[in-house]
XYZ file of C-alpha atoms in Angstrom:
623
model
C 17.537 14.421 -21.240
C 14.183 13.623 -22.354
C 11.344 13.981 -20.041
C 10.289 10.076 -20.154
C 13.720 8.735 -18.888
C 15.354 8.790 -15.195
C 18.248 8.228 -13.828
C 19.095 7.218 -10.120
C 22.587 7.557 -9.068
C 25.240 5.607 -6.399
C 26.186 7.727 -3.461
C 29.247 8.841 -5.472
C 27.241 10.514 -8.434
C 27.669 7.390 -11.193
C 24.591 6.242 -12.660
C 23.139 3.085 -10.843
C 19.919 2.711 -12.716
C 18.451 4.599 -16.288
C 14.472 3.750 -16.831
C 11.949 4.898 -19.532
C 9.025 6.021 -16.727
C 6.742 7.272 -19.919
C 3.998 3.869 -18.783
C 6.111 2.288 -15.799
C 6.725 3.789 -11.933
C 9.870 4.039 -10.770
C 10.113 4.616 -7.232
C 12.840 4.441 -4.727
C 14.291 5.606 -1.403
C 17.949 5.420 0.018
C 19.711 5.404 3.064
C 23.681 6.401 3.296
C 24.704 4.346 0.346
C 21.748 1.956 0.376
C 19.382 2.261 -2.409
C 15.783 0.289 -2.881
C 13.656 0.684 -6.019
C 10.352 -0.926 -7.778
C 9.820 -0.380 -11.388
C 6.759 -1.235 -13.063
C 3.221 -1.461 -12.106
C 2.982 -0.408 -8.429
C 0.861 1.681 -6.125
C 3.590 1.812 -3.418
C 4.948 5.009 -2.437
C 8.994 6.094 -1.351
C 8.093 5.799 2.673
C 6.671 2.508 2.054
C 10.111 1.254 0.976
C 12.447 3.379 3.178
C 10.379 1.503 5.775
C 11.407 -1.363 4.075
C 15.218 -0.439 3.706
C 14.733 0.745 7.386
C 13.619 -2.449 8.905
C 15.789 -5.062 6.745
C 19.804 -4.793 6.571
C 19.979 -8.879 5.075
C 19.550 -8.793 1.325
C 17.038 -11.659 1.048
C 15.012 -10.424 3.520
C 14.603 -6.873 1.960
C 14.089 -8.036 -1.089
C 11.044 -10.755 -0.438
C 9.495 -7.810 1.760
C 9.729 -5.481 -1.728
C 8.115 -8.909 -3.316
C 5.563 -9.381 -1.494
C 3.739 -5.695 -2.223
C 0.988 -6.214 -4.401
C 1.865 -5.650 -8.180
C 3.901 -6.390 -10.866
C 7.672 -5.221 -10.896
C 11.332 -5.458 -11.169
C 13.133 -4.861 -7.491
C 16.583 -3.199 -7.683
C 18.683 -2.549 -4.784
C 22.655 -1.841 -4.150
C 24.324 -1.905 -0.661
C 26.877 0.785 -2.020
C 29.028 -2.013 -3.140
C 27.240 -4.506 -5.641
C 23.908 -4.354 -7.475
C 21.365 -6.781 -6.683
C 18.023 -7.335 -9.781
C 14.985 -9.333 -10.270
C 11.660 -9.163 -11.863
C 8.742 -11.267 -11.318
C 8.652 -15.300 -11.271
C 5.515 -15.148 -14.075
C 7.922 -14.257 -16.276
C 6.413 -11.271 -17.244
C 9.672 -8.836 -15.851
C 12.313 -10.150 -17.500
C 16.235 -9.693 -17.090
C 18.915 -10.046 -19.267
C 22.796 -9.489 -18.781
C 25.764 -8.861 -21.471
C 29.610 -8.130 -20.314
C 30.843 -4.945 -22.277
C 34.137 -6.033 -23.587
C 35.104 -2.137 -23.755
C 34.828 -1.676 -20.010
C 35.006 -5.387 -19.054
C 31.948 -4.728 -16.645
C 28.491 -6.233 -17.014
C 25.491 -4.269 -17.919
C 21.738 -5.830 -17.226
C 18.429 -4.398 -18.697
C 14.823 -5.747 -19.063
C 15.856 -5.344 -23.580
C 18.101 -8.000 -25.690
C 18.026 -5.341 -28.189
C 19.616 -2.420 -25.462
C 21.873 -4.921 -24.734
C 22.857 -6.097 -27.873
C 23.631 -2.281 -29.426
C 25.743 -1.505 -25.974
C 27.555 -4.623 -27.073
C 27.815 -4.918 -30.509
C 26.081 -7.942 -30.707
C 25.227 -10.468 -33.834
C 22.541 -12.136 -34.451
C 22.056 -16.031 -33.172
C 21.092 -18.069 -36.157
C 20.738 -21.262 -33.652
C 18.273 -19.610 -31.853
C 15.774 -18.554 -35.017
C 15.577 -22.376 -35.461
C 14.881 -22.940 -31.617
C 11.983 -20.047 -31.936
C 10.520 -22.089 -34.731
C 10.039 -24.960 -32.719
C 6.207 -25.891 -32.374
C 4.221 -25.738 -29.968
C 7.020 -23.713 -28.299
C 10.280 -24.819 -26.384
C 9.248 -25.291 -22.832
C 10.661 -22.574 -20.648
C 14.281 -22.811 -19.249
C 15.654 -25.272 -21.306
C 18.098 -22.458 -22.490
C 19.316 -18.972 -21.122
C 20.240 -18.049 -24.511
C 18.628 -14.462 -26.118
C 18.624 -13.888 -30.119
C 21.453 -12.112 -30.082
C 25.295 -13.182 -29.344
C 27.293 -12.704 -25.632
C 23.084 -11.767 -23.863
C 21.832 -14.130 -21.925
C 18.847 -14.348 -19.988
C 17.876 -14.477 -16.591
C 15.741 -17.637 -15.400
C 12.677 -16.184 -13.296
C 13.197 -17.863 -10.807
C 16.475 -16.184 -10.142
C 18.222 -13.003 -8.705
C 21.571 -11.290 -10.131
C 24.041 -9.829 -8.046
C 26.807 -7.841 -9.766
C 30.031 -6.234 -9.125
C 31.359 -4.042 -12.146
C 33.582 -7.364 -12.898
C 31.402 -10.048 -11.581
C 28.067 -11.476 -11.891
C 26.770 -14.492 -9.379
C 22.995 -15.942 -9.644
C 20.993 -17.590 -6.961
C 17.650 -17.962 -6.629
C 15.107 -16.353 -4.880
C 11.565 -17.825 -5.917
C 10.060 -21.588 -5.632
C 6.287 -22.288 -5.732
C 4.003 -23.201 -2.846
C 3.149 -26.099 -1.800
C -0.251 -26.834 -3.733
C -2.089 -28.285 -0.308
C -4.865 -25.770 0.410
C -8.353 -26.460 -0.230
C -10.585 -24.110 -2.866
C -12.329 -23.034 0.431
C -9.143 -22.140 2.435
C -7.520 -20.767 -1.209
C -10.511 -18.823 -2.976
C -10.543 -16.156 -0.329
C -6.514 -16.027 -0.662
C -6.602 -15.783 -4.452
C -9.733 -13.315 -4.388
C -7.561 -11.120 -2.024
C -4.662 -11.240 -4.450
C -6.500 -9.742 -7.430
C -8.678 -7.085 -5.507
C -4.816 -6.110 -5.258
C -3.836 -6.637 -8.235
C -6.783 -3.950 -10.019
C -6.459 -1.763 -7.155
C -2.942 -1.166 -8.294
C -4.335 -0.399 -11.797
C -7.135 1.347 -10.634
C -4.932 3.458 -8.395
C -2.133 4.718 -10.494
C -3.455 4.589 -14.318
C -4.628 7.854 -15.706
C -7.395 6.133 -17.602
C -8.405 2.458 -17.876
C -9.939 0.309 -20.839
C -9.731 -3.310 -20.821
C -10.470 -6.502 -22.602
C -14.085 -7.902 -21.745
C -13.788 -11.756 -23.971
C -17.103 -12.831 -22.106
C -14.625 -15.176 -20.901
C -14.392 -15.770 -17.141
C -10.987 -14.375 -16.890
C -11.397 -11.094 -18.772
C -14.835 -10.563 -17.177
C -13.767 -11.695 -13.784
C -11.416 -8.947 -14.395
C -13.836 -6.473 -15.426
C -16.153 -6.913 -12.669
C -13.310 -6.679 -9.953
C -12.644 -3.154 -11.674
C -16.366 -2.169 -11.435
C -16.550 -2.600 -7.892
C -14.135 -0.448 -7.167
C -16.063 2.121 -8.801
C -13.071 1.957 -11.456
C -13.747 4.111 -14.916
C -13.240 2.268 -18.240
C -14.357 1.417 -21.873
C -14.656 -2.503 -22.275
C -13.518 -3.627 -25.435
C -14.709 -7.211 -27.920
C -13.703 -8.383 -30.688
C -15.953 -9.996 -33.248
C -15.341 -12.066 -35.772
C -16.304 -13.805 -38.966
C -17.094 -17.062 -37.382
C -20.883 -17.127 -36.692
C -20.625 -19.778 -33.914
C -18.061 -17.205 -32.318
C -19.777 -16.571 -29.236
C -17.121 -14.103 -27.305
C -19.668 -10.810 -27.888
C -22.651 -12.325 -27.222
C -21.059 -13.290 -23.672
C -19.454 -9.588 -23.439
C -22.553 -8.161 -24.063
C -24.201 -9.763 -21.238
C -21.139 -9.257 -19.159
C -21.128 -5.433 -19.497
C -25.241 -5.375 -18.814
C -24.591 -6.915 -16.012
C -21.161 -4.818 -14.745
C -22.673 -1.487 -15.692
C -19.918 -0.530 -17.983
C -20.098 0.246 -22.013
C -18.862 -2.352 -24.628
C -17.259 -1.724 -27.945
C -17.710 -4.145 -30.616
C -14.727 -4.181 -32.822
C -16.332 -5.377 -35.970
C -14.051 -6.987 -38.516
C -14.746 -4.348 -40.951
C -13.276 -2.018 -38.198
C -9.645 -3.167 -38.127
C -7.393 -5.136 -40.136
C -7.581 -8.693 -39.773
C -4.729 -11.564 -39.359
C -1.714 -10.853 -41.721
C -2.631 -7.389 -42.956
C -0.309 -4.730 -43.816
C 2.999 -6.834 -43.395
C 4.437 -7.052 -46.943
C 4.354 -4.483 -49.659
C 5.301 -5.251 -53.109
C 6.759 -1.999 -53.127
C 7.770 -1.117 -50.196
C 9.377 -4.998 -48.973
C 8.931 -5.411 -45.082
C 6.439 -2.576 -44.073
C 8.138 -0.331 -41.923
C 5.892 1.816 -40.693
C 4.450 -0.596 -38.127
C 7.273 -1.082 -35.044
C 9.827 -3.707 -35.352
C 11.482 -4.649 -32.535
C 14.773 -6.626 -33.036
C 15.279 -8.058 -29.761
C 13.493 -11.084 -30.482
C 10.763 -12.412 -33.342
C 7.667 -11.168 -32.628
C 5.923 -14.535 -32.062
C 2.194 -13.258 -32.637
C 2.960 -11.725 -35.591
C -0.221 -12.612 -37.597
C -1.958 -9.957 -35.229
C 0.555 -7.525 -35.191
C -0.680 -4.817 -37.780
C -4.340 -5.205 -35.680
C -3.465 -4.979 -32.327
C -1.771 -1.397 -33.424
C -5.042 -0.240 -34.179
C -6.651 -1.406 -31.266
C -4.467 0.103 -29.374
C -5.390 3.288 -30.811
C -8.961 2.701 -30.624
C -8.292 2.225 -26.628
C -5.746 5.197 -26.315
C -8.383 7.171 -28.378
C -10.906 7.264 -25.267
C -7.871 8.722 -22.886
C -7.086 5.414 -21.670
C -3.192 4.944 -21.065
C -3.605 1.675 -19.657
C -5.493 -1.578 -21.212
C -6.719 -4.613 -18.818
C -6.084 -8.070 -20.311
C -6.483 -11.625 -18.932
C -3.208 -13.496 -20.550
C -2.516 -15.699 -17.801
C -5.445 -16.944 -16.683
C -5.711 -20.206 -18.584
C -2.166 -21.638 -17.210
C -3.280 -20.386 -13.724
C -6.625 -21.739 -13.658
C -6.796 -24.770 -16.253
C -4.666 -27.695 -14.561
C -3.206 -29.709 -17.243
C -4.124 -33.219 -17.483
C -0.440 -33.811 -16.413
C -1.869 -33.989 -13.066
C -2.978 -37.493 -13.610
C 0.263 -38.911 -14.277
C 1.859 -37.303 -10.895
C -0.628 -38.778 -8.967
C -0.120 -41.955 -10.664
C 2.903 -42.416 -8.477
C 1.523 -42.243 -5.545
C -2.307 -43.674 -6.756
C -2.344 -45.482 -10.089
C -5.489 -46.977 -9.287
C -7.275 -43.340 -8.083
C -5.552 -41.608 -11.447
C -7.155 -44.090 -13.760
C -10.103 -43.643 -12.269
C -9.767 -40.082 -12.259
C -9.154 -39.886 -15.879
C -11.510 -41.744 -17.705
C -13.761 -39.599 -18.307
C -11.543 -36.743 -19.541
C -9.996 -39.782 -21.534
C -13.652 -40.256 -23.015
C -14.052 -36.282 -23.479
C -10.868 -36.621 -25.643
C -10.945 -39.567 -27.215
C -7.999 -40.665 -25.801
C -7.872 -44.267 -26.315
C -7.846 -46.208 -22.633
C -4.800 -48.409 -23.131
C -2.736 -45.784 -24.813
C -3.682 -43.559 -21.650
C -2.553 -46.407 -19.178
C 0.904 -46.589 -21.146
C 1.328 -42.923 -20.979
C 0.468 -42.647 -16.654
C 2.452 -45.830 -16.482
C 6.064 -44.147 -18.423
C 6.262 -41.889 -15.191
C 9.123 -40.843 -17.602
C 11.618 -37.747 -15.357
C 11.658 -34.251 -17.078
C 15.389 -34.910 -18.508
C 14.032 -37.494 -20.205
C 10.967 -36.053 -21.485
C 13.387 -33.249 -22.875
C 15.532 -36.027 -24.432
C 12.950 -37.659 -26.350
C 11.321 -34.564 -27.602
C 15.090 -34.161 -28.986
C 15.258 -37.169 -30.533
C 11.637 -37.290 -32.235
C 12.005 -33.369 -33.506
C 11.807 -34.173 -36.990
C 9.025 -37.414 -37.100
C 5.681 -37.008 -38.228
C 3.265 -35.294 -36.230
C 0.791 -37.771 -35.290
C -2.599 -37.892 -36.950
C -4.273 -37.369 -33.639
C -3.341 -36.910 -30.125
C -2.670 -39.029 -28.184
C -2.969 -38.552 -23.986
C -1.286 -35.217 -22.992
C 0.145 -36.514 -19.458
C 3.678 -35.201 -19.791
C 5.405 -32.583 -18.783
C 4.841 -30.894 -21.863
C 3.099 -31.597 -25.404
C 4.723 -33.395 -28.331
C 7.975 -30.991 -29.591
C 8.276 -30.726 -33.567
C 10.086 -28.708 -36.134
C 7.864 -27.485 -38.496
C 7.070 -29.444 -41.393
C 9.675 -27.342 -43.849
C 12.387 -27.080 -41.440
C 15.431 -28.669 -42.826
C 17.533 -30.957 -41.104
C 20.472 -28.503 -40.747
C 17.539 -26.638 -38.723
C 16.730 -29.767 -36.427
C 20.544 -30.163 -35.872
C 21.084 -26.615 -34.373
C 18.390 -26.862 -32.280
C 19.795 -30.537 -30.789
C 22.959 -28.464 -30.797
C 21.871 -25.682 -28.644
C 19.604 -27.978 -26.048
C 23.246 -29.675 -25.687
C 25.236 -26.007 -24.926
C 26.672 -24.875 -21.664
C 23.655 -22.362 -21.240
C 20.796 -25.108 -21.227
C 18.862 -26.312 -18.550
C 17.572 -29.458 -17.440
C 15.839 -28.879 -14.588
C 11.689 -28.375 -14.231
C 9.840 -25.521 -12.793
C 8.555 -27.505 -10.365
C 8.716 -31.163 -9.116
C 5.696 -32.198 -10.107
C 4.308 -31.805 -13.904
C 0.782 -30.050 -13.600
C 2.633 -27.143 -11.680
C 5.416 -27.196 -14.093
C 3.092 -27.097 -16.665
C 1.250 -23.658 -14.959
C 4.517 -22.396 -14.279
C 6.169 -22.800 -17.599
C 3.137 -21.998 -19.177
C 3.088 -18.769 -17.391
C 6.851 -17.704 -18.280
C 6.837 -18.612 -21.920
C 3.616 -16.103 -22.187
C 5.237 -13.530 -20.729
C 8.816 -13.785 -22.855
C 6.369 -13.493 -25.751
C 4.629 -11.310 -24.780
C 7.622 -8.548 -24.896
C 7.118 -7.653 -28.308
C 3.147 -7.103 -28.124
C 3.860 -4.631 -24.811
C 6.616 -2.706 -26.941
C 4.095 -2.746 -29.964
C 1.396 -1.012 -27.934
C 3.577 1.384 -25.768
C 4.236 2.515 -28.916
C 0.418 3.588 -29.223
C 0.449 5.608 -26.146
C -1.047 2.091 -24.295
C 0.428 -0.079 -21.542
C -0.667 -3.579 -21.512
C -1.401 -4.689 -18.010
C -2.155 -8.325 -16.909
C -3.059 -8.700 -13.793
C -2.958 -12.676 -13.851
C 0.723 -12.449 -14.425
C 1.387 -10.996 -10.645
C 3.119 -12.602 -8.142
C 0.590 -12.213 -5.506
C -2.089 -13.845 -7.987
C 0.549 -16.430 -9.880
C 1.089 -17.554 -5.278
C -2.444 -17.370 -4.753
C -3.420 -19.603 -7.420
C -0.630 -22.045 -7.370
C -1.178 -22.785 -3.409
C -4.890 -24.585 -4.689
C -4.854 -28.131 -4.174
C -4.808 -29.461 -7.518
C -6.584 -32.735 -6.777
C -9.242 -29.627 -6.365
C -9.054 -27.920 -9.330
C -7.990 -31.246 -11.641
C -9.784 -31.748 -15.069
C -13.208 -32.824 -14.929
C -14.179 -30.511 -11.581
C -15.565 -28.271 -13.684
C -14.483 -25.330 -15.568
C -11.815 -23.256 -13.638
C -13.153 -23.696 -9.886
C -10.523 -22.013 -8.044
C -11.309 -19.151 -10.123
C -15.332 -19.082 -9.897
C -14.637 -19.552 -5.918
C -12.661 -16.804 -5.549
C -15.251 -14.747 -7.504
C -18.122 -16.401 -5.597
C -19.915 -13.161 -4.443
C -20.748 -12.556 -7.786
C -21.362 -16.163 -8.389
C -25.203 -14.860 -9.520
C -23.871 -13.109 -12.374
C -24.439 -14.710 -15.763
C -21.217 -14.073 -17.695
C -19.482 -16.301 -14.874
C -21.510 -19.439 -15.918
C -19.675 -19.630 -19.242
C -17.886 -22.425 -19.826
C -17.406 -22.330 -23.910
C -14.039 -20.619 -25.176
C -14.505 -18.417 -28.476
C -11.237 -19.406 -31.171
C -10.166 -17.770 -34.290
C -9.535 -20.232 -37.138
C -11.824 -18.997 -39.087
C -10.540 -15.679 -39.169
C -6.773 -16.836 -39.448
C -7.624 -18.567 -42.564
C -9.367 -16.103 -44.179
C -6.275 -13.569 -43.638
C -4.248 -16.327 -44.995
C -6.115 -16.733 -48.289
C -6.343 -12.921 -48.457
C -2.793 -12.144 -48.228
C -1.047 -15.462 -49.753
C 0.878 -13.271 -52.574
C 1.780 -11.029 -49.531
C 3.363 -14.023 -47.365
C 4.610 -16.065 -50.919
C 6.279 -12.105 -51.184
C 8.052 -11.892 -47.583
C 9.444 -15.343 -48.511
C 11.192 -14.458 -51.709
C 14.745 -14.474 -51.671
C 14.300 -15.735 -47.724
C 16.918 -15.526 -45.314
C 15.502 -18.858 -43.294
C 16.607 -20.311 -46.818
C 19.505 -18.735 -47.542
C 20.803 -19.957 -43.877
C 19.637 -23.724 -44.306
C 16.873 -23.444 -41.776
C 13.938 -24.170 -43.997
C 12.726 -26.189 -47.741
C 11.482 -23.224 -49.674
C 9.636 -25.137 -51.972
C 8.009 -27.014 -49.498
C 6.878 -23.588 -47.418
C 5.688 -21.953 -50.137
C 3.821 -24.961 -50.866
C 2.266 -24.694 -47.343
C 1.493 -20.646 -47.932
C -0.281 -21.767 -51.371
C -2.449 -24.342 -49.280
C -5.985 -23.658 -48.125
C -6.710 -26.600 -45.822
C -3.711 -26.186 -43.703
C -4.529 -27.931 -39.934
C -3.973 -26.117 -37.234
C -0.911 -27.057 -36.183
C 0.601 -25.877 -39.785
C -1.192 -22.316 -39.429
C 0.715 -22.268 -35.934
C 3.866 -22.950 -37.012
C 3.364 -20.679 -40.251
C 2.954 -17.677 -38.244
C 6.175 -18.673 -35.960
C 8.190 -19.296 -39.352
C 6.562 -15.790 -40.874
C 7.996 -13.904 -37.476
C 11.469 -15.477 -37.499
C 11.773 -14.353 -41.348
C 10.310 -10.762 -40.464
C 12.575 -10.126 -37.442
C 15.981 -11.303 -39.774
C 14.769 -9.233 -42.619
C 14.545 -6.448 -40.167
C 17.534 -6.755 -38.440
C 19.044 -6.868 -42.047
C 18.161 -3.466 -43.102
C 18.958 -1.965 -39.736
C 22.222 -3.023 -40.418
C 22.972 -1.828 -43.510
C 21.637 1.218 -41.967
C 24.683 1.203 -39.249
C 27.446 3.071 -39.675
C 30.852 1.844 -41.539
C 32.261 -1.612 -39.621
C 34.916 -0.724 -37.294
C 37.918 -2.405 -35.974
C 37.744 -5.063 -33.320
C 35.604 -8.491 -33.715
C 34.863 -9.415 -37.439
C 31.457 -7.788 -38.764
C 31.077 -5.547 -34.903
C 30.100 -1.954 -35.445
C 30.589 0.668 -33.094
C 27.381 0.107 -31.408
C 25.972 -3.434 -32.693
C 24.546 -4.019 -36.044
C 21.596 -1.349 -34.350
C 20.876 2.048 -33.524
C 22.894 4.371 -31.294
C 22.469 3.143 -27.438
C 20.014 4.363 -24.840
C 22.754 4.520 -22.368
C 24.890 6.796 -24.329
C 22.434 9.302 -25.870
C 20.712 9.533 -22.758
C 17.097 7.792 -23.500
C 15.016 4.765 -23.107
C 11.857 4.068 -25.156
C 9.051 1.321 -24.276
C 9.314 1.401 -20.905
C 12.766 -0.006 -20.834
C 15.238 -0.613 -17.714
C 19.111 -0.499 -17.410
C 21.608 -0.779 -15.356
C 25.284 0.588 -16.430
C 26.818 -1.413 -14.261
């Protein structure tokens, strides 16, 4: 048994729960045949919880007490009887479920790919087309993973299983959003003095992300004053009117705390060291086959990062993902107060209208649609395959303008109607009304793809830690009013109140927002023959899901808009992740009897649960 992995047992001696602890806690306490655990990011100790498990004998009750402890975690407990699982409602713990058709019991872990070896899973072809969707699906509208028979959790939700049975109910809505910034700021500030404490508490050494933005360096400041020791990392880039360092550098003056300047001469830059004309798919960097790795572009540079950061004895790294969905309120806001104010929305909006160049009639159209969230879904549906618009027009919706990417075929567009339309798709929003939904959704779809860059760096020795993504602070944040906090109040209030004792410092008073175009572009142009390369003989092709000519077309272009760079790098990902899973199985053993094409244990590698070891921080239950 490796060192990295443990096991907690039922009272009767069979395995209840296997976890990879090499960057996660794992902590838990029992009571006859009770059992309570945390796993993840937590400062909590075993008498905390057997407090817990002391005090509460009703399941929901136990469970939103082990919820409401300050970090970021899956809960686990079993009455002796039937296991109970959830992770977080940010979406950053996920859960996903398979039924073993061996045993004919259910097995649940935080990995598709776990899952889909213990199962002998294949690989969904529906859902590569539904990952190439751009901007991004919105979250829930399917349960489905990337892999046959796994399905996934909604956040929102809590499993319950029997070694037979599964049932779902959930455990998690957001609060009401009626609290003024001065009744909330205090609330939220409380939540993420938490939320580093955790990190400052339990990590062996700390480095973190300092942007010069107000979320990393809100961060960053909350770890210097608790005396917290760290290396603060920015990146810089080719873009002259990049401003991120200049900001970081003032930041870190005014923190006390060193900054490292990753020059781009330091490490690799966007698209680097994926293809080899040699060597196909480079394998040396990680793959992992759960799921396409959606940032790919970055991939091969975050690895060295990581090794820059794991190089000064950090073994965790501080980021701020999260913080624009929970402290930028979508302009979505307008349209639900519309129903209750048209004439204090229009006024409301004009000038963000203005700021956008959103024309004013087209704006009154789009408050006036008041258009339900089933039917938003249904259009976006319908219109997958139209033109994207020259510009854009009023984003007031409950989500942006859905479309395939310009070389998706229509075979493609088809599988994705096809799969909004299955048994395992949703139609319901994460909240009623659509600037919370927006937060919300916003949230969970950044932390499912986020999976792959947490694997990538674990890998490195490094656990990426986002304190934004917390309960506590996702609560916190959500509970500000948003007539408060709407566009056009400035830039994230609820966030600069909440950090108003340092109100004096400098780096808060930036309101600008460094991007990366520039550099994106550049790794485009320098690694063209590499991407034209990756796409010969494509699978995406060979399945129907894209117009070859017409993507290569698009890699040989070098005045691509934005929107085409984006949805290159999600097409580059889904043809990386089935080349990948390709050569792992023709790695697999010889096919064996039983379902058509199923190996002994998936088209994968031999399982964690049967040789006795998790990697990346991984979490199972045998069930």
């Amino acid at each position: 048994m490796a060192d990295d992995t443990a096991i907690l047992s039922y009272a009767s001696g069979r395995t209840w729960v296997v976890a990879d602890v090499s960057h996660s806690r794992l902590i838990a306490t029992e009571a006859g045949a009770r059992r309570l655990a945390l796993f993840g990011e937590t400062d909590a100790e075993a008498g905390r919880l057997a407090r817990l498990l002391d005090r509460y004998d009703d399941v929901d009750d136990l469970m939103a007490a082990a919820h409401d402890l300050a970090g970021s975690f899956h809960i686990l407990y079993t009455d002796g009887r039937s296991c109970y699982v959830q992770g977080s409602a940010s979406g950053l713990r996920q859960v996903y479920y398979a039924r073993r058709e061996d045993t004919r019991t259910y097995a649940v872990s935080d990995s598709v790919e776990l899952l889909a070896r213990l199962t002998g899973s294949t690989p969904r072809i529906d859902m590569v087309a539904w990952g190439m969707v751009h901007p991004g699906f919105d979250y829930g509208l399917t349960e489905g993973a990337y892999w046959t028979g796994v399905r996934r959790l909604p956040a929102d939700q809590r499993l319950r299983v029997t070694r037979d049975r599964i049932e779902r109910s959930t455990w998690w809505t957001p609060p009401p959003s009626d609290l003024s910034i001065r009744e909330g700021a205090p609330r939220l500030r409380a939540a993420l003095d938490e939320a580093v404490t955790v990190r400052v508490a339990t990590a062996d050494g700390l480095s973190a992300d300092l942007s010069g933005g107000m979320d990393s360096t809100s961060l960053c400041f909350l770890m210097a004053e608790q005396g917290a020791r760290f290396q603060s990392f920015v990146e810089q880039t080719i873009d002259p009117n990049h401003d991120d360092a200049h900001w970081a550098a003032i930041a870190a003056k005014e923190i006390g705390r060193d900054l490292t300047v990753l020059r781009p001469e330091d490490i690799p830059g966007p698209y680097d060291g994926l293809w080899d004309p040699v060597e196909g798919l480079v394998q040396s960097v990680p793959y992992g086959l759960g799921e396409p790795y959606t940032l790919i572009r970055n991939r091969t540079r975050k690895i060295a990062m990581s090794r820059i950061f794991a190089a000064t004895g950090a073994t965790v790294h501080i980021g701020g993902f999260g913080g624009d969905e929970l402290f930028t309120v979508a302009p979505s806001y307008f349209s639900d107060l519309y129903a209750t104010s048209p004439l204090k929305a229009v006024r409301g909006i004009r000038d963000l209208a203005r700021l956008r160049r959103w024309p004013l009639p087209s704006v009154l159209r789009a408050l006036a649609r008041q258009q339900s969230y089933a039917g938003w879904f249904e259009e976006q549906l319908h219109g997958l395959s139209l033109p994207r618009p020259d510009t854009i027009g009023p984003t007031v919706n409950w989500g942006p303008r859905l479309r395939v990417t310009p070389w998706s075929t229509a075979a493609g567009a088809e599988a994705i109607r096809s799969l909004a339309h299955a048994g395992d798709s949703g139609r319901t929003p994460q909240a009623p009304t659509r600037s919370v939904h927006t937060s919300i959704a916003g949230q969970r779809i950044g932390g499912q793809r986020l999976v792959p860059l947490r694997a990538l760096m674990q890998h490195q020795g490094i656990l990426l830690s986002l304190p934004y993504m917390d309960d506590k602070v996702l609560e916190a944040a959500l509970a500000i009013s948003r007539a408060q906090a709407q566009p056009g109040r400035g830039f994230k209030p609820a966030l600069k109140a909440a950090m108003r004792v340092d109100a004096s410092k400098t780096a808060l008073s930036r309101s600008t927002k460094g991007e990366f175009s520039m550099s994106v572009h550049r790794g485009l142009a320098r690694n063209r023959k590499a991407l034209l390369g990756l796409f010969e003989d494509s699978l995406l092709a060979e399945h129907g899901l894209v117009d070859i000519d017409r993507l290569r077309s698009a890699v040989r272009d070098t005045m691509r808009p934005e929107y085409e760079t984006n949805a290159l790098e999600l097409t580059v990902a889904a043809e990386a992740w089935m080349r990948a899973v390709a050569e792992r199985a023709a790695e697999s053993p010889p096919v064996a009897s039983g379902a058509p094409d199923a190996r002994p244990d998936g088209p994968l590698t031999n399982s964690p649960l049967t040789n006795g070891r998790l990697t990346n921080g991984r979490l199972a239950f045998p069930c």
